[in-house]
Amino acid sequence: MTSATDSDLEQRAALLDSWVEKRRHIARLEAEASDLLAERMRLSRSDSDENPFHRDAIHRSMIAEYSAAGRLTQGSVEYAFTDAGFLAASHPGVRSAFRAGHITAAHVREIVRAAGVVREAVNNGRADADVLPLYDTVAVIVAERETPARTRAHLRELAAVLAGSTVTERHARSKSERTVTVRPAGDGLCVLTVVLPEHLATAILDRLTRLAHVVIAGRNDREPTLDPMDDGENPIYPDDIAQDDPSRDDYAIFGDGTFTTDPTGPTVEHIPSDTRTIDQVRADLLIDLLLASDPSAANGSGLDNIQGRIQVTVAATTLAGCDDRPAQLDGHGPLHPDIARDLAGHNGGWSRLFLDPTGLVVETDTYRPTEPMRRFLRARDQHCRFPGCRMPAHRCQIDHTFDHAKGGRTEIHNLAHLCARHHSLKHPDVADDDRWTAQQLPDGTIDWFSPLGRTYRDSPSRRVMFV
């Protein structure tokens, strides 16, 4: 196995640096585009003030023109204008970081939208005006080190704390907005959109994924479905004929699932193999479950008792009804306290978490000798610990950060959840030129070292950012 030369490494490092700089340049251009939209919105408001009876027409005309010129859907343009307006009016810190190329347009989108509850609380007098600059400061710090998806999860939790009871009230109101809609997608397909509480949607996707894995794992065990030999009023199938019946000689079934009605003839039919992707299997299972209540026999067996899984963190005082602080749907954001209490009443798998002053999980209160470690890690990690990955912990593997084969101990500070894809990056079978290594710090932070010698840090999520 050959190793890369110093020249090769320098070239790869240079390409990486150039790509990162291009991404920063793109972000700066996106910031300029956002400023242009904000300026256009100011002109539109001025026009509307002069012609208040035509306010709606003025706005729709502006959206339509930008949609046509940019070859974008009007919904996308509407969102872009809204985000640009809030960014310019309420988030100067985020706007500065965007202009400098430190954060991307995707980060800005998540920051601005997660801040909605904070802006509402400030406008209604339920939160102090200095809460929004505080949100901005933390948002930039988080966005500069996390992906947009992780940024969204962090900031929704932050916004819940800063806005206080506003989040609880918004969740109560938004529950009434659940709906199911259908729109055509072309070529005989359509998009079925379901708007429902986040904890239920998360559990539904998890259950579909687990069902799909069972189907894919067992599809090689499917029995061939053969055409009847006599398709009259009472059809006769090959399996209905006794082994010693002479008529069975006219019908042959081979071990690979291939069958023919005449073993000596040229006509051979093949049972098509199941080559569906996991997304396709999930979609087919959803159809079965909605239209037939249970997965159909064609999708295989072993699907009973698979239930959706979610992980919720809630304060003991909230669980006892002493306060109505929002709970957390781990990895997603705030959860209405009434829902958390209801879930607690139907589930016996809760563990008590002890947090340090910064909000890190430091201990769990459970019973069995090995399960407590697993529950601790699930509570601490929430998702795969490779930088930017959000694969839920229950779909990850627990990995020894320092290899067990090399003397790594099986203890909390040497264990972390990794999804299969990122776990394999540090596997000994990977060539030295492509293998990643990792080091875990006492607080659970993991430093990842790339083949180019770069360091990428992933810190465990804080449960409480402000009190």
Short mmCIF file of C-alpha atoms in Angstrom, two decimals:
data_model
loop_
_atom_site.label_atom_id
_atom_site.label_comp_id
_atom_site.label_asym_id
_atom_site.label_seq_id
_atom_site.Cartn_x
_atom_site.Cartn_y
_atom_site.Cartn_z
CA MET A 1 0.00 0.00 0.00
CA THR A 2 1.58 3.27 -1.12
CA SER A 3 1.59 6.47 0.90
CA ALA A 4 0.98 9.96 -0.42
CA THR A 5 4.09 12.08 -0.92
CA ASP A 6 4.52 15.48 0.67
CA SER A 7 3.77 17.02 -2.72
CA ASP A 8 0.48 15.10 -2.98
CA LEU A 9 -0.53 16.21 0.50
CA GLU A 10 0.28 19.82 -0.29
CA GLN A 11 -1.82 19.66 -3.45
CA ARG A 12 -4.78 18.15 -1.61
CA ALA A 13 -4.49 20.72 1.17
CA ALA A 14 -4.31 23.54 -1.38
CA LEU A 15 -7.43 22.28 -3.15
CA LEU A 16 -9.28 22.11 0.18
CA ASP A 17 -8.24 25.64 1.12
CA SER A 18 -9.27 26.95 -2.31
CA TRP A 19 -12.67 25.28 -2.04
CA VAL A 20 -13.26 26.74 1.44
CA GLU A 21 -12.30 30.21 0.21
CA LYS A 22 -14.67 29.90 -2.77
CA ARG A 23 -17.46 28.96 -0.36
CA ARG A 24 -16.71 32.10 1.65
CA HIS A 25 -16.79 34.17 -1.52
CA ILE A 26 -20.15 32.66 -2.46
CA ALA A 27 -21.47 33.53 1.02
CA ARG A 28 -20.33 37.12 0.62
CA LEU A 29 -22.14 37.32 -2.74
CA GLU A 30 -25.24 35.79 -1.17
CA ALA A 31 -25.08 38.50 1.49
CA GLU A 32 -24.95 41.18 -1.20
CA ALA A 33 -27.97 39.58 -2.90
CA SER A 34 -29.84 39.62 0.42
CA ASP A 35 -29.07 43.33 0.86
CA LEU A 36 -30.52 43.98 -2.60
CA LEU A 37 -33.74 42.21 -1.65
CA ALA A 38 -33.96 44.19 1.60
CA GLU A 39 -33.53 47.45 -0.32
CA ARG A 40 -36.26 46.40 -2.77
CA MET A 41 -38.56 45.66 0.16
CA ARG A 42 -38.01 49.19 1.48
CA LEU A 43 -39.06 50.62 -1.88
CA SER A 44 -42.11 48.36 -1.91
CA ARG A 45 -43.16 49.54 1.55
CA SER A 46 -42.78 53.15 0.41
CA ASP A 47 -45.01 52.44 -2.60
CA SER A 48 -47.54 50.74 -0.36
CA ASP A 49 -47.62 53.68 2.04
CA GLU A 50 -48.47 55.97 -0.87
CA ASN A 51 -51.09 53.56 -2.24
CA PRO A 52 -52.42 51.61 0.77
CA PHE A 53 -55.43 50.22 -1.12
CA HIS A 54 -53.07 48.48 -3.57
CA ARG A 55 -50.66 47.13 -0.98
CA ASP A 56 -51.33 43.46 -1.77
CA ALA A 57 -51.10 43.97 -5.54
CA ILE A 58 -47.81 45.85 -5.18
CA HIS A 59 -46.31 43.04 -3.13
CA ARG A 60 -47.55 40.27 -5.44
CA SER A 61 -46.24 42.07 -8.49
CA MET A 62 -42.78 42.42 -6.93
CA ILE A 63 -42.64 38.72 -5.99
CA ALA A 64 -43.82 37.67 -9.46
CA GLU A 65 -41.17 39.77 -11.21
CA TYR A 66 -38.28 38.45 -9.12
CA SER A 67 -39.58 34.91 -9.53
CA ALA A 68 -39.65 35.29 -13.32
CA ALA A 69 -36.26 36.99 -13.52
CA GLY A 70 -34.56 34.46 -11.24
CA ARG A 71 -36.40 31.42 -12.62
CA LEU A 72 -37.44 30.52 -9.06
CA THR A 73 -40.75 29.50 -7.55
CA GLN A 74 -42.72 32.33 -6.03
CA GLY A 75 -42.66 30.55 -2.67
CA SER A 76 -38.85 30.53 -2.68
CA VAL A 77 -38.73 34.21 -3.60
CA GLU A 78 -41.25 35.05 -0.88
CA TYR A 79 -39.10 33.30 1.71
CA ALA A 80 -35.96 35.03 0.42
CA PHE A 81 -37.57 38.48 0.75
CA THR A 82 -38.88 37.70 4.23
CA ASP A 83 -35.51 36.46 5.44
CA ALA A 84 -33.72 39.44 3.91
CA GLY A 85 -36.11 41.85 5.59
CA PHE A 86 -35.71 40.34 9.05
CA LEU A 87 -31.95 40.05 8.59
CA ALA A 88 -31.57 43.73 7.73
CA ALA A 89 -33.98 45.01 10.39
CA SER A 90 -33.36 42.78 13.39
CA HIS A 91 -30.07 40.87 13.11
CA PRO A 92 -27.08 43.20 12.53
CA GLY A 93 -24.60 40.76 14.06
CA VAL A 94 -25.69 37.92 11.81
CA ARG A 95 -25.69 40.25 8.83
CA SER A 96 -22.08 41.28 9.50
CA ALA A 97 -20.93 37.66 9.76
CA PHE A 98 -22.79 36.88 6.53
CA ARG A 99 -21.15 39.77 4.70
CA ALA A 100 -17.74 38.58 5.87
CA GLY A 101 -18.44 35.10 4.54
CA HIS A 102 -18.13 33.48 7.97
CA ILE A 103 -21.57 31.86 7.70
CA THR A 104 -23.56 30.66 4.70
CA ALA A 105 -26.98 31.54 3.35
CA ALA A 106 -28.29 28.23 4.71
CA HIS A 107 -27.10 29.19 8.20
CA VAL A 108 -28.74 32.61 7.91
CA ARG A 109 -32.01 31.01 6.89
CA GLU A 110 -32.06 28.83 10.00
CA ILE A 111 -30.97 31.69 12.29
CA VAL A 112 -33.63 34.10 11.06
CA ARG A 113 -36.45 31.58 11.17
CA ALA A 114 -35.55 30.18 14.59
CA ALA A 115 -35.52 33.76 15.91
CA GLY A 116 -39.20 34.21 15.09
CA VAL A 117 -40.36 33.36 18.62
CA VAL A 118 -37.77 35.71 20.12
CA ARG A 119 -38.84 38.61 17.87
CA GLU A 120 -42.46 37.91 18.78
CA ALA A 121 -41.67 37.90 22.50
CA VAL A 122 -39.81 41.23 22.18
CA ASN A 123 -42.58 42.83 20.12
CA ASN A 124 -45.23 41.71 22.64
CA GLY A 125 -43.24 42.96 25.60
CA ARG A 126 -42.72 39.49 27.01
CA ALA A 127 -38.94 39.69 26.64
CA ASP A 128 -36.45 42.53 26.99
CA ALA A 129 -35.15 44.24 23.87
CA ASP A 130 -31.58 43.17 24.64
CA VAL A 131 -32.57 39.52 24.22
CA LEU A 132 -32.35 39.73 20.43
CA PRO A 133 -28.69 40.94 20.33
CA LEU A 134 -27.86 38.15 22.77
CA TYR A 135 -29.52 35.66 20.43
CA ASP A 136 -27.53 37.12 17.51
CA THR A 137 -24.22 36.73 19.33
CA VAL A 138 -24.82 33.09 20.22
CA ALA A 139 -26.26 32.33 16.77
CA VAL A 140 -23.09 33.47 15.00
CA ILE A 141 -20.89 31.46 17.37
CA VAL A 142 -22.94 28.31 16.78
CA ALA A 143 -23.23 28.80 13.01
CA GLU A 144 -19.48 29.32 12.58
CA ARG A 145 -18.78 25.84 13.92
CA GLU A 146 -21.88 23.80 13.02
CA THR A 147 -23.85 22.74 9.93
CA PRO A 148 -27.18 24.46 9.17
CA ALA A 149 -29.11 21.45 10.51
CA ARG A 150 -27.26 21.44 13.82
CA THR A 151 -27.52 25.23 13.98
CA ARG A 152 -31.28 24.94 13.65
CA ALA A 153 -31.51 22.47 16.54
CA HIS A 154 -29.26 24.54 18.82
CA LEU A 155 -30.99 27.83 18.09
CA ARG A 156 -34.50 26.51 18.48
CA GLU A 157 -33.55 25.45 21.99
CA LEU A 158 -31.93 28.83 22.64
CA ALA A 159 -34.96 30.69 21.29
CA ALA A 160 -37.24 28.62 23.52
CA VAL A 161 -35.27 29.67 26.61
CA LEU A 162 -35.08 33.34 25.63
CA ALA A 163 -38.75 33.57 24.65
CA GLY A 164 -40.00 31.67 27.70
CA SER A 165 -43.68 30.81 27.69
CA THR A 166 -44.12 32.16 24.14
CA VAL A 167 -42.87 28.85 22.74
CA THR A 168 -45.39 26.89 24.77
CA GLU A 169 -48.19 29.12 23.57
CA ARG A 170 -47.03 28.92 19.95
CA HIS A 171 -46.93 25.13 20.09
CA ALA A 172 -50.46 25.08 21.48
CA ARG A 173 -51.65 27.34 18.67
CA SER A 174 -49.75 25.62 15.88
CA LYS A 175 -51.20 22.22 16.82
CA SER A 176 -54.45 23.37 15.24
CA GLU A 177 -52.60 23.88 11.92
CA ARG A 178 -52.02 20.16 11.31
CA THR A 179 -53.17 19.19 7.86
CA VAL A 180 -52.67 16.88 4.87
CA THR A 181 -52.31 18.26 1.34
CA VAL A 182 -51.50 16.88 -2.10
CA ARG A 183 -49.94 18.63 -5.08
CA PRO A 184 -48.90 17.16 -8.44
CA ALA A 185 -45.21 16.50 -9.08
CA GLY A 186 -45.46 15.40 -12.73
CA ASP A 187 -44.94 12.05 -14.49
CA GLY A 188 -47.68 10.36 -12.52
CA LEU A 189 -46.31 11.36 -9.11
CA CYS A 190 -47.53 13.78 -6.48
CA VAL A 191 -46.26 15.21 -3.20
CA LEU A 192 -48.22 14.26 -0.08
CA THR A 193 -47.50 16.82 2.63
CA VAL A 194 -48.43 16.14 6.24
CA VAL A 195 -48.11 18.89 8.82
CA LEU A 196 -48.24 17.45 12.34
CA PRO A 197 -46.48 17.75 15.70
CA GLU A 198 -42.73 17.30 15.35
CA HIS A 199 -42.38 14.50 17.91
CA LEU A 200 -44.96 12.43 16.01
CA ALA A 201 -43.34 13.10 12.63
CA THR A 202 -39.93 12.12 14.01
CA ALA A 203 -41.34 8.89 15.43
CA ILE A 204 -43.11 8.09 12.16
CA LEU A 205 -39.93 8.47 10.11
CA ASP A 206 -38.00 6.36 12.61
CA ARG A 207 -40.59 3.58 12.49
CA LEU A 208 -40.69 3.59 8.68
CA THR A 209 -36.88 3.41 8.61
CA ARG A 210 -36.77 0.46 11.00
CA LEU A 211 -39.53 -1.34 9.09
CA ALA A 212 -37.65 -0.75 5.85
CA HIS A 213 -34.45 -2.23 7.28
CA VAL A 214 -36.36 -5.39 8.25
CA VAL A 215 -37.87 -5.64 4.76
CA ILE A 216 -34.49 -5.18 3.05
CA ALA A 217 -32.80 -7.69 5.36
CA GLY A 218 -35.44 -10.33 4.69
CA ARG A 219 -36.23 -9.84 1.02
CA ASN A 220 -33.89 -12.65 -0.05
CA ASP A 221 -36.09 -15.06 1.93
CA ARG A 222 -39.21 -14.36 -0.14
CA GLU A 223 -40.92 -17.37 -1.66
CA PRO A 224 -41.56 -17.13 -5.41
CA THR A 225 -45.15 -16.32 -6.37
CA LEU A 226 -46.03 -18.70 -9.23
CA ASP A 227 -48.83 -18.42 -11.74
CA PRO A 228 -51.65 -21.01 -11.43
CA MET A 229 -51.50 -24.13 -13.64
CA ASP A 230 -55.27 -23.96 -14.00
CA ASP A 231 -56.79 -20.49 -13.60
CA GLY A 232 -60.42 -21.52 -13.75
CA GLU A 233 -63.03 -20.93 -11.09
CA ASN A 234 -60.90 -22.82 -8.56
CA PRO A 235 -57.30 -22.17 -9.67
CA ILE A 236 -54.68 -24.85 -9.04
CA TYR A 237 -51.15 -23.81 -8.08
CA PRO A 238 -47.99 -25.98 -8.28
CA ASP A 239 -47.88 -26.18 -4.49
CA ASP A 240 -51.34 -27.79 -4.51
CA ILE A 241 -50.09 -30.84 -6.44
CA ALA A 242 -48.63 -33.78 -4.60
CA GLN A 243 -44.97 -34.59 -5.15
CA ASP A 244 -45.79 -37.96 -6.78
CA ASP A 245 -48.49 -36.59 -9.11
CA PRO A 246 -47.43 -37.17 -12.80
CA SER A 247 -48.78 -33.76 -13.83
CA ARG A 248 -46.16 -32.16 -11.64
CA ASP A 249 -43.51 -33.32 -14.11
CA ASP A 250 -44.74 -30.66 -16.53
CA TYR A 251 -43.83 -27.90 -14.07
CA ALA A 252 -40.34 -27.25 -12.73
CA ILE A 253 -39.10 -24.86 -10.09
CA PHE A 254 -35.38 -24.23 -9.75
CA GLY A 255 -33.48 -23.29 -6.64
CA ASP A 256 -32.80 -19.71 -7.73
CA GLY A 257 -36.51 -18.94 -7.97
CA THR A 258 -36.65 -19.44 -11.74
CA PHE A 259 -39.55 -21.58 -12.91
CA THR A 260 -40.98 -22.93 -16.17
CA THR A 261 -44.07 -24.88 -17.23
CA ASP A 262 -41.95 -27.07 -19.51
CA PRO A 263 -38.47 -28.03 -18.25
CA THR A 264 -37.40 -29.03 -21.79
CA GLY A 265 -38.73 -25.93 -23.51
CA PRO A 266 -37.02 -22.58 -24.07
CA THR A 267 -39.55 -20.44 -22.17
CA VAL A 268 -38.19 -19.54 -18.71
CA GLU A 269 -39.67 -16.88 -16.44
CA HIS A 270 -37.65 -15.09 -13.79
CA ILE A 271 -39.01 -13.65 -10.59
CA PRO A 272 -37.70 -10.08 -10.44
CA SER A 273 -35.48 -9.36 -7.46
CA ASP A 274 -36.39 -6.61 -4.99
CA THR A 275 -33.95 -3.81 -5.78
CA ARG A 276 -35.84 -0.95 -4.12
CA THR A 277 -33.85 1.67 -2.24
CA ILE A 278 -34.58 2.36 1.40
CA ASP A 279 -36.49 5.53 0.43
CA GLN A 280 -38.64 3.53 -1.98
CA VAL A 281 -39.29 0.86 0.64
CA ARG A 282 -40.26 3.52 3.18
CA ALA A 283 -42.71 5.02 0.70
CA ASP A 284 -44.25 1.62 -0.10
CA LEU A 285 -44.58 0.80 3.59
CA LEU A 286 -46.29 4.13 4.22
CA ILE A 287 -48.81 3.31 1.48
CA ASP A 288 -49.43 -0.14 2.99
CA LEU A 289 -49.84 1.20 6.51
CA LEU A 290 -52.24 3.97 5.49
CA LEU A 291 -54.34 1.97 3.01
CA ALA A 292 -54.25 -1.49 4.58
CA SER A 293 -53.52 -0.74 8.26
CA ASP A 294 -50.65 -3.25 8.33
CA PRO A 295 -47.69 -3.88 6.03
CA SER A 296 -48.74 -6.20 3.23
CA ALA A 297 -47.44 -9.77 3.02
CA ALA A 298 -45.42 -8.82 -0.07
CA ASN A 299 -43.15 -6.68 2.07
CA GLY A 300 -41.99 -9.55 4.22
CA SER A 301 -42.46 -10.64 7.80
CA GLY A 302 -40.93 -9.68 11.12
CA LEU A 303 -42.44 -6.20 11.12
CA ASP A 304 -44.64 -6.61 14.21
CA ASN A 305 -43.99 -4.57 17.33
CA ILE A 306 -41.61 -2.10 15.65
CA GLN A 307 -42.45 1.28 17.12
CA GLY A 308 -41.10 4.76 16.45
CA ARG A 309 -38.49 6.08 18.86
CA ILE A 310 -37.75 9.61 20.05
CA GLN A 311 -35.68 11.03 22.92
CA VAL A 312 -37.04 13.79 25.14
CA THR A 313 -35.36 15.82 27.88
CA VAL A 314 -37.58 17.55 30.42
CA ALA A 315 -36.89 19.19 33.81
CA ALA A 316 -38.16 17.29 36.86
CA THR A 317 -40.04 20.40 37.99
CA THR A 318 -41.81 20.57 34.63
CA LEU A 319 -42.62 16.86 34.74
CA ALA A 320 -44.14 17.32 38.20
CA GLY A 321 -46.26 20.23 36.97
CA CYS A 322 -44.46 22.87 39.06
CA ASP A 323 -43.70 24.94 35.95
CA ASP A 324 -44.35 24.96 32.20
CA ARG A 325 -40.82 25.28 30.86
CA PRO A 326 -40.49 23.77 27.36
CA ALA A 327 -39.04 20.27 27.17
CA GLN A 328 -36.60 19.28 24.42
CA LEU A 329 -37.15 16.86 21.58
CA ASP A 330 -33.49 15.92 21.44
CA GLY A 331 -31.84 16.84 18.18
CA HIS A 332 -34.81 18.89 16.99
CA GLY A 333 -35.88 21.60 19.42
CA PRO A 334 -38.42 22.61 22.07
CA LEU A 335 -41.40 20.40 22.93
CA HIS A 336 -44.64 21.45 24.63
CA PRO A 337 -44.48 20.45 28.33
CA ASP A 338 -47.93 18.82 28.21
CA ILE A 339 -46.70 16.47 25.47
CA ALA A 340 -43.61 15.59 27.52
CA ARG A 341 -45.80 14.80 30.54
CA ASP A 342 -48.08 12.66 28.40
CA LEU A 343 -45.11 10.75 26.96
CA ALA A 344 -43.71 10.23 30.46
CA GLY A 345 -46.98 8.67 31.54
CA HIS A 346 -46.79 6.07 28.77
CA ASN A 347 -43.10 5.22 29.01
CA GLY A 348 -41.02 3.65 31.76
CA GLY A 349 -37.60 4.21 30.20
CA TRP A 350 -36.84 7.65 31.61
CA SER A 351 -33.49 8.36 33.22
CA ARG A 352 -32.53 11.19 35.53
CA LEU A 353 -29.75 13.43 34.18
CA PHE A 354 -27.36 15.53 36.22
CA LEU A 355 -25.94 18.60 34.48
CA ASP A 356 -22.88 20.71 35.18
CA PRO A 357 -23.16 24.53 35.27
CA THR A 358 -22.55 24.72 31.50
CA GLY A 359 -25.41 22.33 30.72
CA LEU A 360 -23.37 19.21 29.94
CA VAL A 361 -24.66 15.83 31.06
CA VAL A 362 -22.25 14.46 33.66
CA GLU A 363 -24.16 11.55 35.18
CA THR A 364 -27.33 9.45 34.83
CA ASP A 365 -29.35 7.71 37.51
CA THR A 366 -30.15 4.19 36.26
CA TYR A 367 -29.93 0.62 37.56
CA ARG A 368 -28.18 -2.06 35.47
CA PRO A 369 -24.35 -2.07 35.30
CA THR A 370 -23.91 -1.77 31.49
CA GLU A 371 -27.15 -0.16 30.38
CA PRO A 372 -26.43 3.02 32.40
CA MET A 373 -23.41 3.70 30.22
CA ARG A 374 -25.48 3.32 27.05
CA ARG A 375 -28.21 5.56 28.41
CA PHE A 376 -25.65 8.12 29.49
CA LEU A 377 -24.12 8.19 26.00
CA ARG A 378 -27.51 8.43 24.31
CA ALA A 379 -28.39 11.35 26.57
CA ARG A 380 -25.05 13.08 26.06
CA ASP A 381 -24.52 12.54 22.34
CA GLN A 382 -28.06 12.67 20.89
CA HIS A 383 -26.60 11.98 17.43
CA CYS A 384 -23.46 10.84 15.62
CA ARG A 385 -20.43 12.66 16.98
CA PHE A 386 -18.70 13.27 13.65
CA PRO A 387 -18.71 17.04 12.97
CA GLY A 388 -21.96 18.05 11.29
CA CYS A 389 -23.65 14.62 11.31
CA ARG A 390 -27.14 14.41 12.79
CA MET A 391 -27.84 10.67 12.53
CA PRO A 392 -29.88 9.92 15.71
CA ALA A 393 -28.02 8.08 18.45
CA HIS A 394 -30.32 5.06 18.35
CA ARG A 395 -29.26 4.47 14.73
CA CYS A 396 -25.54 4.74 15.55
CA GLN A 397 -22.89 2.43 16.95
CA ILE A 398 -21.04 3.02 20.22
CA ASP A 399 -17.37 3.37 19.34
CA HIS A 400 -14.18 3.34 21.41
CA THR A 401 -12.58 6.67 20.55
CA PHE A 402 -9.18 5.17 21.35
CA ASP A 403 -9.31 1.68 19.83
CA HIS A 404 -10.08 -1.10 22.30
CA ALA A 405 -7.63 -3.36 20.45
CA LYS A 406 -4.86 -0.88 21.27
CA GLY A 407 -5.74 -0.67 24.95
CA GLY A 408 -8.60 1.81 24.89
CA ARG A 409 -10.77 1.46 27.98
CA THR A 410 -14.52 0.85 27.97
CA GLU A 411 -15.44 3.98 29.91
CA ILE A 412 -17.67 6.96 29.33
CA HIS A 413 -14.82 9.28 28.36
CA ASN A 414 -13.63 6.88 25.67
CA LEU A 415 -17.01 6.07 24.12
CA ALA A 416 -19.20 7.96 21.67
CA HIS A 417 -21.94 7.32 19.13
CA LEU A 418 -20.89 7.14 15.47
CA CYS A 419 -23.03 6.28 12.47
CA ALA A 420 -21.83 3.41 10.29
CA ARG A 421 -20.47 5.76 7.63
CA HIS A 422 -18.31 7.83 9.99
CA HIS A 423 -17.38 4.89 12.19
CA SER A 424 -15.74 3.27 9.18
CA LEU A 425 -13.51 6.33 8.60
CA LYS A 426 -11.33 5.39 11.59
CA HIS A 427 -11.38 1.66 11.00
CA PRO A 428 -7.94 -0.03 10.89
CA ASP A 429 -8.75 -1.50 7.46
CA VAL A 430 -8.73 2.00 5.93
CA ALA A 431 -5.43 2.99 4.32
CA ASP A 432 -3.27 5.39 6.30
CA ASP A 433 -3.65 8.10 3.64
CA ASP A 434 -7.45 8.10 4.11
CA ARG A 435 -7.94 7.13 7.75
CA TRP A 436 -9.25 9.57 10.31
CA THR A 437 -8.32 9.49 14.00
CA ALA A 438 -10.06 10.96 17.03
CA GLN A 439 -9.30 12.04 20.56
CA GLN A 440 -11.93 12.56 23.25
CA LEU A 441 -11.45 15.23 25.91
CA PRO A 442 -12.71 14.92 29.52
CA ASP A 443 -15.83 17.01 28.81
CA GLY A 444 -16.89 14.71 25.95
CA THR A 445 -15.58 16.97 23.19
CA ILE A 446 -14.05 14.97 20.33
CA ASP A 447 -11.21 16.29 18.19
CA TRP A 448 -11.10 14.64 14.77
CA PHE A 449 -7.85 14.59 12.80
CA SER A 450 -8.19 14.32 9.02
CA PRO A 451 -5.72 12.61 6.66
CA LEU A 452 -4.47 16.11 5.73
CA GLY A 453 -3.65 16.84 9.37
CA ARG A 454 -6.56 19.23 9.89
CA THR A 455 -8.43 19.22 13.22
CA TYR A 456 -12.23 19.39 13.42
CA ARG A 457 -13.92 19.65 16.83
CA ASP A 458 -17.31 18.28 17.84
CA SER A 459 -18.63 19.26 21.27
CA PRO A 460 -21.54 17.56 23.07
CA SER A 461 -24.80 19.48 23.06
CA ARG A 462 -25.65 21.68 26.02
CA ARG A 463 -29.08 21.06 27.51
CA VAL A 464 -29.38 24.48 29.16
CA MET A 465 -27.75 27.50 27.55
CA PHE A 466 -29.31 30.24 29.70
CA VAL A 467 -31.17 30.13 32.99
#
